[in-house]
Amino acid sequence: MLKLINPVALIFVVLLMACNNSTTTSSATVTPDTDKIDGHPAWIEQGNIYEVNIRQYTPQGTFKAFEQNLDRLKAMGVQTLWFMPLNPISSKDRKGALGSYYAVSSYTSVNPEYGTMDDWKALVKHAHSMGFKVVMDWVPNHTGADHTWMTAHPDFYVLDSATHQPVSPFDWTDVRQLNFKNKEMQDSMTAALKFWITETDIDGYRCDHVEEFQKEFWMACIPQLRSLKNLFLLSENNAPWVYETGFDATYPWDAFNMMKLIAKGQRPATGLDSVLIKEDSTYPANSLRMYFTSNHDENSWNKADWQTMPGAVHAPFAVLTQTFKHAVPLIYSGQEEPFLDSVSFFYKDTITFGKFQRADFYKTLLHLRKNNEALAANASFKKLRTSADQFIYAYEREKNGNQILVLLNLSQSPVQFTWKDQPSLKEGNNVFSGHHETIPNSRSLPPWGYEVYELRK
């Protein structure tokens, strides 16, 4: 005999089936998140970035092999994973055995050397379940020499006036310059950017080689991307106009170059003051900057940080990147080891892990940033003068009564100094020793020494 079904229960069953069916579609369920601080995703204010070089991270060089490191990185305090380009690499005019990560042959596929699209989706889902954010590298300026657009849409490229063939920017013979005057190309680029958000639920982009001739494109594109999700957007370019388009953060090239000069003993610690003056007069008050001591380019081409800031020199500058004004700090693959070599751009050159000698050092800084509001990107910043400002760089941060005091000896000699500007923090927890200490009027720091004190409300 047919049994009647309660109509409320029937509605519940139908809704449950609809939810279950939705999970089997190709599109990812984009996580709603609208919280913002000063126009930026709230989660990045006290966040951090860890750059992942999939090719070189493990002997296998795959998504699945990297996934085994998530527990370790979570324990270290990593929040946002920036993955270098995941796209397949062009074969035509390829440099080296494997080619440049930035010579993309398709904007909507994954490099088969790394795994499958399902592998990537599984990695993103796993990372999200652990509380990570996931940012993907994007290459808007150019494509590889045999990108699918080369034959399907040759007008998407800048053509040589004599040969009418797509041109290569600079001496980058393995790539071809895109034509940002072509509206159809812009629409296609926007569609490809949307693809990774709706299909794989990523949380943002690091955009390579952003140039001013792209400005109109980004002005139109970024609002469309943000209508899908509360994204974090990082530009490699640090020109002021970049913030007008909607990017959250840029590279602090002036500060990084000054840090390298100070590390070599060619400039005093006060060189950082001139950088801050320029930034404060140039950039919006709510702008963010991704501070670093190394990244994939600086490591591969300029031997950062294992030669630009070798040995003990690295530590005070790393502390600065984690605690400085407007900073969102970056750690590059292998820096926690540290891996003391450059990583090849065009060949397999596996980073070796095993000792993790800097892991606890970074863990202290990353957890401090997460747990103390005074290190939020929009927290106040005050430089403190000392009797030895050519060597000592001291500053304090504050937000809602939470305080951080940072002391850095940016020299190869021990330095004794007294305060000209008394710190607001009179006593606090020394985050590296774990001891509660009074801040003395006179003190010394060893060569490349550093101390960080905190008070948490």
Short mmCIF file of C-alpha atoms in Angstrom, two decimals:
data_model
loop_
_atom_site.label_atom_id
_atom_site.label_comp_id
_atom_site.label_asym_id
_atom_site.label_seq_id
_atom_site.Cartn_x
_atom_site.Cartn_y
_atom_site.Cartn_z
CA MET A 1 0.00 0.00 0.00
CA LEU A 2 1.35 3.48 -0.90
CA LYS A 3 2.35 5.44 2.20
CA LEU A 4 1.79 9.22 2.24
CA ILE A 5 4.89 11.36 2.70
CA ASN A 6 4.90 14.36 5.02
CA PRO A 7 5.17 17.43 2.68
CA VAL A 8 7.76 19.13 4.92
CA ALA A 9 9.92 16.01 4.79
CA LEU A 10 9.48 15.86 1.02
CA ILE A 11 10.75 19.43 0.66
CA PHE A 12 13.75 18.55 2.83
CA VAL A 13 14.58 15.54 0.67
CA VAL A 14 14.35 17.60 -2.53
CA LEU A 15 16.64 20.29 -1.10
CA LEU A 16 19.11 17.67 0.11
CA MET A 17 19.21 16.04 -3.33
CA ALA A 18 19.78 19.42 -4.95
CA CYS A 19 22.69 20.12 -2.61
CA ASN A 20 24.21 16.72 -3.26
CA ASN A 21 23.83 17.13 -7.02
CA SER A 22 25.48 20.56 -6.89
CA THR A 23 28.65 19.02 -5.50
CA THR A 24 29.03 16.77 -8.48
CA THR A 25 29.20 19.59 -11.02
CA SER A 26 32.48 20.83 -12.42
CA SER A 27 32.17 24.23 -10.73
CA ALA A 28 33.48 24.75 -7.22
CA THR A 29 31.28 26.19 -4.49
CA VAL A 30 32.72 29.65 -4.01
CA THR A 31 32.99 30.42 -0.30
CA PRO A 32 31.11 33.61 0.63
CA ASP A 33 33.38 36.12 2.36
CA THR A 34 32.65 39.82 2.23
CA ASP A 35 34.59 41.08 5.27
CA LYS A 36 36.93 43.93 4.41
CA ILE A 37 39.26 46.25 6.29
CA ASP A 38 40.31 49.47 4.53
CA GLY A 39 39.00 47.98 1.29
CA HIS A 40 41.07 44.78 1.52
CA PRO A 41 39.99 41.25 2.44
CA ALA A 42 39.98 41.19 6.23
CA TRP A 43 41.88 37.89 6.28
CA ILE A 44 45.04 39.42 4.77
CA GLU A 45 45.40 42.22 7.39
CA GLN A 46 47.24 39.92 9.80
CA GLY A 47 47.98 37.30 7.18
CA ASN A 48 51.12 36.17 5.42
CA ILE A 49 52.15 34.59 2.11
CA TYR A 50 54.24 31.52 1.33
CA GLU A 51 55.33 31.16 -2.30
CA VAL A 52 55.15 27.59 -3.60
CA ASN A 53 57.36 26.47 -6.48
CA ILE A 54 55.57 23.20 -7.36
CA ARG A 55 58.16 22.04 -9.90
CA GLN A 56 61.05 22.29 -7.47
CA TYR A 57 59.36 21.65 -4.13
CA THR A 58 59.53 17.85 -4.20
CA PRO A 59 61.37 15.21 -6.26
CA GLN A 60 58.03 14.41 -7.93
CA GLY A 61 57.17 18.05 -8.60
CA THR A 62 53.42 17.42 -8.36
CA PHE A 63 50.37 18.80 -6.58
CA LYS A 64 49.91 15.55 -4.68
CA ALA A 65 53.53 15.47 -3.49
CA PHE A 66 53.36 19.07 -2.28
CA GLU A 67 50.09 18.36 -0.46
CA GLN A 68 52.04 16.23 2.03
CA ASN A 69 53.64 19.47 3.32
CA LEU A 70 50.42 21.19 4.35
CA ASP A 71 50.54 19.98 7.97
CA ARG A 72 54.13 21.22 8.36
CA LEU A 73 53.37 24.62 6.84
CA LYS A 74 50.22 25.00 8.92
CA ALA A 75 52.21 24.29 12.09
CA MET A 76 54.76 26.92 11.04
CA GLY A 77 51.97 29.49 10.80
CA VAL A 78 51.62 29.87 7.03
CA GLN A 79 48.25 31.35 6.04
CA THR A 80 48.21 32.09 2.30
CA LEU A 81 49.76 29.78 -0.29
CA TRP A 82 50.84 31.55 -3.50
CA PHE A 83 51.40 28.98 -6.23
CA MET A 84 53.69 29.91 -9.11
CA PRO A 85 52.03 29.44 -12.54
CA LEU A 86 50.16 26.16 -12.82
CA ASN A 87 49.52 26.38 -16.54
CA PRO A 88 51.10 24.18 -19.23
CA ILE A 89 54.31 25.56 -20.72
CA SER A 90 54.82 26.21 -24.43
CA SER A 91 57.11 23.89 -26.38
CA LYS A 92 57.97 26.35 -29.15
CA ASP A 93 61.12 28.38 -28.42
CA ARG A 94 61.23 26.77 -24.98
CA LYS A 95 64.19 27.75 -22.80
CA GLY A 96 66.03 24.87 -21.15
CA ALA A 97 64.63 21.39 -20.73
CA LEU A 98 61.39 22.40 -18.99
CA GLY A 99 60.82 25.99 -20.04
CA SER A 100 59.82 29.06 -18.06
CA TYR A 101 56.87 28.84 -15.70
CA TYR A 102 55.80 32.15 -17.26
CA ALA A 103 55.58 30.93 -20.89
CA VAL A 104 51.95 29.82 -20.67
CA SER A 105 50.41 27.75 -23.48
CA SER A 106 46.84 27.70 -22.09
CA TYR A 107 45.17 29.91 -19.53
CA THR A 108 42.54 27.35 -18.50
CA SER A 109 44.58 24.15 -18.10
CA VAL A 110 47.12 22.78 -15.65
CA ASN A 111 50.64 21.68 -16.47
CA PRO A 112 50.41 17.87 -16.82
CA GLU A 113 53.83 17.61 -15.16
CA TYR A 114 52.14 18.79 -11.96
CA GLY A 115 49.08 16.56 -12.18
CA THR A 116 45.47 16.95 -13.30
CA MET A 117 42.83 19.61 -12.80
CA ASP A 118 41.17 17.26 -10.30
CA ASP A 119 44.47 17.04 -8.40
CA TRP A 120 44.58 20.83 -8.22
CA LYS A 121 40.96 21.08 -7.05
CA ALA A 122 41.64 18.46 -4.37
CA LEU A 123 44.68 20.42 -3.18
CA VAL A 124 42.69 23.66 -2.95
CA LYS A 125 39.86 21.91 -1.11
CA HIS A 126 42.30 20.29 1.32
CA ALA A 127 44.11 23.59 1.90
CA HIS A 128 40.83 25.39 2.55
CA SER A 129 39.73 22.72 5.01
CA MET A 130 42.89 23.47 7.01
CA GLY A 131 42.30 27.24 7.00
CA PHE A 132 44.74 28.20 4.24
CA LYS A 133 43.97 30.76 1.56
CA VAL A 134 45.12 29.95 -1.99
CA VAL A 135 46.49 32.51 -4.44
CA MET A 136 47.43 31.66 -8.01
CA ASP A 137 50.12 33.27 -10.18
CA TRP A 138 48.78 34.91 -13.33
CA VAL A 139 50.75 35.99 -16.43
CA PRO A 140 48.76 38.74 -18.19
CA ASN A 141 51.47 40.50 -20.19
CA HIS A 142 52.39 37.71 -22.61
CA THR A 143 51.83 34.07 -23.47
CA GLY A 144 54.09 31.26 -24.59
CA ALA A 145 55.01 31.05 -28.27
CA ASP A 146 52.46 28.33 -29.00
CA HIS A 147 49.57 29.42 -26.78
CA THR A 148 46.19 28.38 -28.16
CA TRP A 149 45.44 32.03 -28.98
CA MET A 150 48.37 32.18 -31.40
CA THR A 151 46.40 30.31 -34.07
CA ALA A 152 42.82 30.95 -32.96
CA HIS A 153 43.25 34.70 -32.34
CA PRO A 154 46.47 36.08 -33.85
CA ASP A 155 45.03 39.58 -33.50
CA PHE A 156 45.30 39.16 -29.72
CA TYR A 157 49.04 39.87 -30.08
CA VAL A 158 51.22 42.87 -30.84
CA LEU A 159 52.47 42.35 -34.40
CA ASP A 160 55.78 43.39 -35.91
CA SER A 161 55.18 46.14 -38.48
CA ALA A 162 57.44 44.47 -41.06
CA THR A 163 56.85 40.74 -40.60
CA HIS A 164 53.33 40.96 -39.15
CA GLN A 165 54.33 38.27 -36.68
CA PRO A 166 53.78 38.46 -32.91
CA VAL A 167 56.68 40.13 -31.15
CA SER A 168 58.59 39.09 -28.05
CA PRO A 169 58.94 41.65 -25.23
CA PHE A 170 62.52 42.48 -24.29
CA ASP A 171 64.75 39.47 -25.00
CA TRP A 172 62.16 36.96 -23.84
CA THR A 173 62.22 34.88 -27.00
CA ASP A 174 60.00 32.14 -25.57
CA VAL A 175 56.94 34.41 -25.18
CA ARG A 176 54.81 36.77 -27.29
CA GLN A 177 53.41 40.16 -26.29
CA LEU A 178 49.63 40.46 -25.87
CA ASN A 179 47.76 43.40 -27.39
CA PHE A 180 45.77 45.15 -24.68
CA LYS A 181 44.13 47.43 -27.23
CA ASN A 182 42.13 44.41 -28.39
CA LYS A 183 38.83 44.34 -26.46
CA GLU A 184 38.11 40.73 -27.36
CA MET A 185 41.47 39.72 -25.90
CA GLN A 186 40.60 41.62 -22.72
CA ASP A 187 37.26 39.82 -22.48
CA SER A 188 38.93 36.47 -23.05
CA MET A 189 41.51 37.22 -20.36
CA THR A 190 38.77 38.20 -17.91
CA ALA A 191 36.87 34.99 -18.65
CA ALA A 192 40.01 32.94 -18.01
CA LEU A 193 40.59 34.71 -14.67
CA LYS A 194 36.98 34.02 -13.66
CA PHE A 195 37.41 30.36 -14.59
CA TRP A 196 39.86 29.60 -11.78
CA ILE A 197 37.64 31.34 -9.21
CA THR A 198 34.38 29.64 -10.15
CA GLU A 199 35.89 26.26 -11.03
CA THR A 200 38.52 25.85 -8.31
CA ASP A 201 37.57 28.39 -5.59
CA ILE A 202 40.93 30.18 -5.36
CA ASP A 203 41.20 33.27 -3.15
CA GLY A 204 43.19 35.63 -5.32
CA TYR A 205 45.94 36.29 -7.82
CA ARG A 206 49.53 37.40 -7.88
CA CYS A 207 49.80 39.16 -11.24
CA ASP A 208 53.11 39.05 -13.09
CA HIS A 209 54.49 41.94 -15.10
CA VAL A 210 51.61 44.40 -14.66
CA GLU A 211 52.24 47.38 -16.96
CA GLU A 212 50.55 50.76 -17.30
CA PHE A 213 49.21 49.94 -20.76
CA GLN A 214 47.11 47.29 -18.99
CA LYS A 215 45.46 49.86 -16.70
CA GLU A 216 42.17 50.08 -18.63
CA PHE A 217 41.93 46.28 -18.58
CA TRP A 218 42.41 45.98 -14.83
CA MET A 219 39.98 48.84 -14.14
CA ALA A 220 37.28 46.88 -15.96
CA CYS A 221 38.34 43.37 -14.92
CA ILE A 222 38.90 43.63 -11.16
CA PRO A 223 35.32 44.66 -10.24
CA GLN A 224 34.05 41.66 -12.21
CA LEU A 225 36.40 39.32 -10.35
CA ARG A 226 35.44 40.80 -6.99
CA SER A 227 31.76 40.29 -7.77
CA LEU A 228 32.53 36.57 -7.57
CA LYS A 229 34.61 36.51 -4.38
CA ASN A 230 36.41 38.69 -1.83
CA LEU A 231 39.81 38.29 -3.50
CA PHE A 232 43.32 39.34 -2.55
CA LEU A 233 45.13 40.81 -5.57
CA LEU A 234 48.89 41.36 -5.65
CA SER A 235 50.72 43.26 -8.40
CA GLU A 236 54.40 42.76 -9.18
CA ASN A 237 54.52 46.39 -10.31
CA ASN A 238 54.72 48.98 -7.52
CA ALA A 239 53.63 52.10 -9.44
CA PRO A 240 51.01 54.21 -7.60
CA TRP A 241 48.45 53.83 -10.44
CA VAL A 242 48.22 50.11 -9.68
CA TYR A 243 46.22 50.83 -6.52
CA GLU A 244 43.73 52.87 -8.56
CA THR A 245 42.70 49.73 -10.43
CA GLY A 246 41.82 47.79 -7.30
CA PHE A 247 44.96 45.81 -6.49
CA ASP A 248 45.44 45.33 -2.75
CA ALA A 249 49.22 45.08 -2.60
CA THR A 250 52.40 45.67 -4.58
CA TYR A 251 56.06 44.70 -4.30
CA PRO A 252 58.09 47.16 -2.16
CA TRP A 253 60.99 47.30 -4.60
CA ASP A 254 62.49 50.49 -3.15
CA ALA A 255 62.56 48.99 0.34
CA PHE A 256 63.96 45.67 -0.83
CA ASN A 257 66.75 47.33 -2.79
CA MET A 258 67.59 49.49 0.23
CA MET A 259 67.65 46.41 2.46
CA LYS A 260 70.23 44.80 0.14
CA LEU A 261 72.44 47.91 0.25
CA ILE A 262 72.24 48.06 4.04
CA ALA A 263 73.07 44.34 4.24
CA LYS A 264 76.23 45.02 2.21
CA GLY A 265 77.20 47.90 4.50
CA GLN A 266 76.79 50.40 1.65
CA ARG A 267 74.00 52.38 3.29
CA PRO A 268 73.15 53.13 6.93
CA ALA A 269 69.99 51.88 8.61
CA THR A 270 68.49 55.35 8.14
CA GLY A 271 68.20 54.55 4.44
CA LEU A 272 64.88 52.93 5.33
CA ASP A 273 63.57 56.33 6.47
CA SER A 274 63.88 57.74 2.97
CA VAL A 275 61.95 54.74 1.64
CA LEU A 276 59.11 55.35 4.10
CA ILE A 277 58.98 59.06 3.29
CA LYS A 278 58.66 58.25 -0.41
CA GLU A 279 56.03 55.59 0.16
CA ASP A 280 53.95 57.76 2.49
CA SER A 281 53.95 60.59 -0.06
CA THR A 282 53.27 58.32 -3.04
CA TYR A 283 50.85 55.57 -2.10
CA PRO A 284 47.31 55.61 -0.66
CA ALA A 285 47.20 55.49 3.14
CA ASN A 286 45.47 52.09 3.10
CA SER A 287 47.86 50.45 0.61
CA LEU A 288 49.55 47.13 1.36
CA ARG A 289 53.02 45.95 0.34
CA MET A 290 54.40 42.42 0.25
CA TYR A 291 57.75 42.52 2.04
CA PHE A 292 60.32 39.79 1.40
CA THR A 293 63.97 38.83 1.62
CA SER A 294 63.65 36.47 -1.37
CA ASN A 295 61.23 35.29 -4.04
CA HIS A 296 61.50 33.12 -7.15
CA ASP A 297 63.07 35.82 -9.33
CA GLU A 298 65.43 37.17 -6.69
CA ASN A 299 66.51 33.66 -5.76
CA SER A 300 67.07 32.35 -9.28
CA TRP A 301 68.69 35.42 -10.81
CA ASN A 302 70.14 37.44 -7.90
CA LYS A 303 71.02 34.77 -5.30
CA ALA A 304 68.62 36.02 -2.61
CA ASP A 305 68.70 35.59 0.26
CA TRP A 306 71.52 33.09 0.68
CA GLN A 307 74.08 35.56 -0.73
CA THR A 308 72.36 38.97 -0.60
CA MET A 309 71.64 38.47 3.14
CA PRO A 310 73.85 35.51 4.10
CA GLY A 311 73.92 33.71 7.43
CA ALA A 312 73.08 35.88 10.41
CA VAL A 313 72.42 38.88 8.13
CA HIS A 314 69.10 37.36 7.11
CA ALA A 315 67.40 37.42 10.52
CA PRO A 316 66.93 41.15 11.26
CA PHE A 317 65.69 41.79 7.73
CA ALA A 318 63.27 38.87 8.00
CA VAL A 319 61.97 40.38 11.26
CA LEU A 320 61.52 43.68 9.42
CA THR A 321 59.49 42.05 6.62
CA GLN A 322 57.16 40.52 9.20
CA THR A 323 56.64 43.64 11.31
CA PHE A 324 57.09 46.71 9.09
CA LYS A 325 54.58 49.39 8.15
CA HIS A 326 51.85 48.22 5.70
CA ALA A 327 53.65 44.88 5.41
CA VAL A 328 52.19 41.58 4.29
CA PRO A 329 55.23 39.26 4.64
CA LEU A 330 56.39 36.64 2.14
CA ILE A 331 58.45 33.48 2.64
CA TYR A 332 59.75 31.71 -0.47
CA SER A 333 59.95 27.94 -0.86
CA GLY A 334 62.96 26.60 1.03
CA GLN A 335 63.73 29.69 3.11
CA GLU A 336 62.70 27.85 6.26
CA GLU A 337 65.37 25.19 5.56
CA PRO A 338 67.30 27.36 4.53
CA PHE A 339 68.09 26.11 1.03
CA LEU A 340 71.43 27.82 0.33
CA ASP A 341 71.44 27.86 -3.45
CA SER A 342 69.63 29.39 -6.40
CA VAL A 343 66.78 27.33 -7.86
CA SER A 344 66.92 26.84 -11.61
CA PHE A 345 64.25 28.48 -13.74
CA PHE A 346 64.31 26.14 -16.72
CA TYR A 347 65.42 22.78 -15.33
CA LYS A 348 64.45 20.38 -12.57
CA ASP A 349 66.36 21.53 -9.49
CA THR A 350 64.70 20.07 -6.40
CA ILE A 351 64.82 21.99 -3.14
CA THR A 352 66.14 19.70 -0.40
CA PHE A 353 64.36 19.76 2.95
CA GLY A 354 65.27 18.01 6.18
CA LYS A 355 66.71 20.32 8.84
CA PHE A 356 64.23 23.25 8.86
CA GLN A 357 66.68 25.39 10.80
CA ARG A 358 64.67 28.59 10.38
CA ALA A 359 61.23 27.01 10.89
CA ASP A 360 60.93 27.92 14.59
CA PHE A 361 62.20 31.45 13.89
CA TYR A 362 59.51 31.95 11.24
CA LYS A 363 56.91 30.21 13.40
CA THR A 364 57.49 32.75 16.17
CA LEU A 365 57.03 35.66 13.76
CA LEU A 366 54.05 34.23 11.87
CA HIS A 367 52.13 33.36 15.03
CA LEU A 368 52.97 36.75 16.53
CA ARG A 369 51.55 38.47 13.47
CA LYS A 370 48.38 36.38 13.59
CA ASN A 371 47.77 36.87 17.30
CA ASN A 372 48.72 40.50 17.93
CA GLU A 373 46.60 43.22 16.33
CA ALA A 374 49.55 45.62 16.49
CA LEU A 375 50.97 43.81 13.44
CA ALA A 376 47.85 44.25 11.34
CA ALA A 377 48.73 45.99 8.10
CA ASN A 378 46.72 49.06 9.13
CA ALA A 379 48.12 49.31 12.69
CA SER A 380 49.97 52.51 13.55
CA PHE A 381 53.73 52.76 12.98
CA LYS A 382 56.22 55.04 14.72
CA LYS A 383 59.96 55.19 14.09
CA LEU A 384 61.95 55.62 17.32
CA ARG A 385 65.18 57.62 17.32
CA THR A 386 68.23 56.30 19.15
CA SER A 387 71.80 57.44 19.77
CA ALA A 388 72.97 55.07 17.01
CA ASP A 389 70.47 55.47 14.20
CA GLN A 390 73.04 54.74 11.51
CA PHE A 391 73.05 51.13 12.82
CA ILE A 392 69.93 50.66 14.92
CA TYR A 393 66.45 50.67 13.40
CA ALA A 394 63.75 50.78 16.07
CA TYR A 395 60.01 51.24 15.76
CA GLU A 396 56.74 50.49 17.49
CA ARG A 397 53.33 49.42 16.24
CA GLU A 398 50.00 49.78 18.04
CA LYS A 399 46.34 48.95 17.56
CA ASN A 400 43.53 48.90 20.13
CA GLY A 401 46.01 48.93 22.99
CA ASN A 402 48.06 46.06 21.60
CA GLN A 403 51.73 46.99 21.16
CA ILE A 404 54.85 45.75 19.40
CA LEU A 405 58.38 47.13 19.85
CA VAL A 406 61.04 46.11 17.29
CA LEU A 407 64.80 46.64 17.70
CA LEU A 408 67.14 45.79 14.82
CA ASN A 409 70.92 46.09 14.56
CA LEU A 410 71.45 46.39 10.80
CA SER A 411 75.24 46.21 11.00
CA GLN A 412 78.05 43.71 11.40
CA SER A 413 79.26 45.24 14.70
CA PRO A 414 77.84 45.14 18.24
CA VAL A 415 76.11 48.42 19.07
CA GLN A 416 75.43 50.13 22.41
CA PHE A 417 72.68 52.76 22.29
CA THR A 418 70.27 54.87 24.31
CA TRP A 419 66.81 56.15 23.45
CA LYS A 420 66.16 59.62 22.04
CA ASP A 421 62.48 58.75 21.62
CA GLN A 422 61.28 56.71 24.57
CA PRO A 423 59.19 53.67 23.56
CA SER A 424 55.56 53.66 24.62
CA LEU A 425 56.07 50.08 25.70
CA LYS A 426 57.85 50.13 29.07
CA GLU A 427 57.78 46.37 29.58
CA GLY A 428 56.59 43.41 27.62
CA ASN A 429 57.10 39.85 26.52
CA ASN A 430 60.34 39.21 24.61
CA VAL A 431 58.84 37.02 21.89
CA PHE A 432 62.04 35.11 21.13
CA SER A 433 63.18 34.46 24.70
CA GLY A 434 59.70 34.14 26.15
CA HIS A 435 60.66 36.30 29.14
CA HIS A 436 58.72 39.29 30.44
CA GLU A 437 61.21 42.16 30.54
CA THR A 438 61.51 45.84 31.35
CA ILE A 439 62.69 47.98 28.42
CA PRO A 440 65.94 49.65 29.67
CA ASN A 441 67.07 53.18 28.77
CA SER A 442 70.44 51.90 27.59
CA ARG A 443 71.07 48.62 25.86
CA SER A 444 73.21 46.79 23.30
CA LEU A 445 72.55 44.48 20.39
CA PRO A 446 75.02 42.00 18.86
CA PRO A 447 75.95 42.10 15.15
CA TRP A 448 72.76 41.64 13.11
CA GLY A 449 70.90 41.33 16.40
CA TYR A 450 67.16 41.73 16.85
CA GLU A 451 64.60 41.84 19.63
CA VAL A 452 60.81 42.02 19.49
CA TYR A 453 58.60 42.81 22.48
CA GLU A 454 54.85 42.63 22.67
CA LEU A 455 51.97 43.59 24.89
CA ARG A 456 48.62 42.02 24.10
CA LYS A 457 45.30 43.31 25.46
#
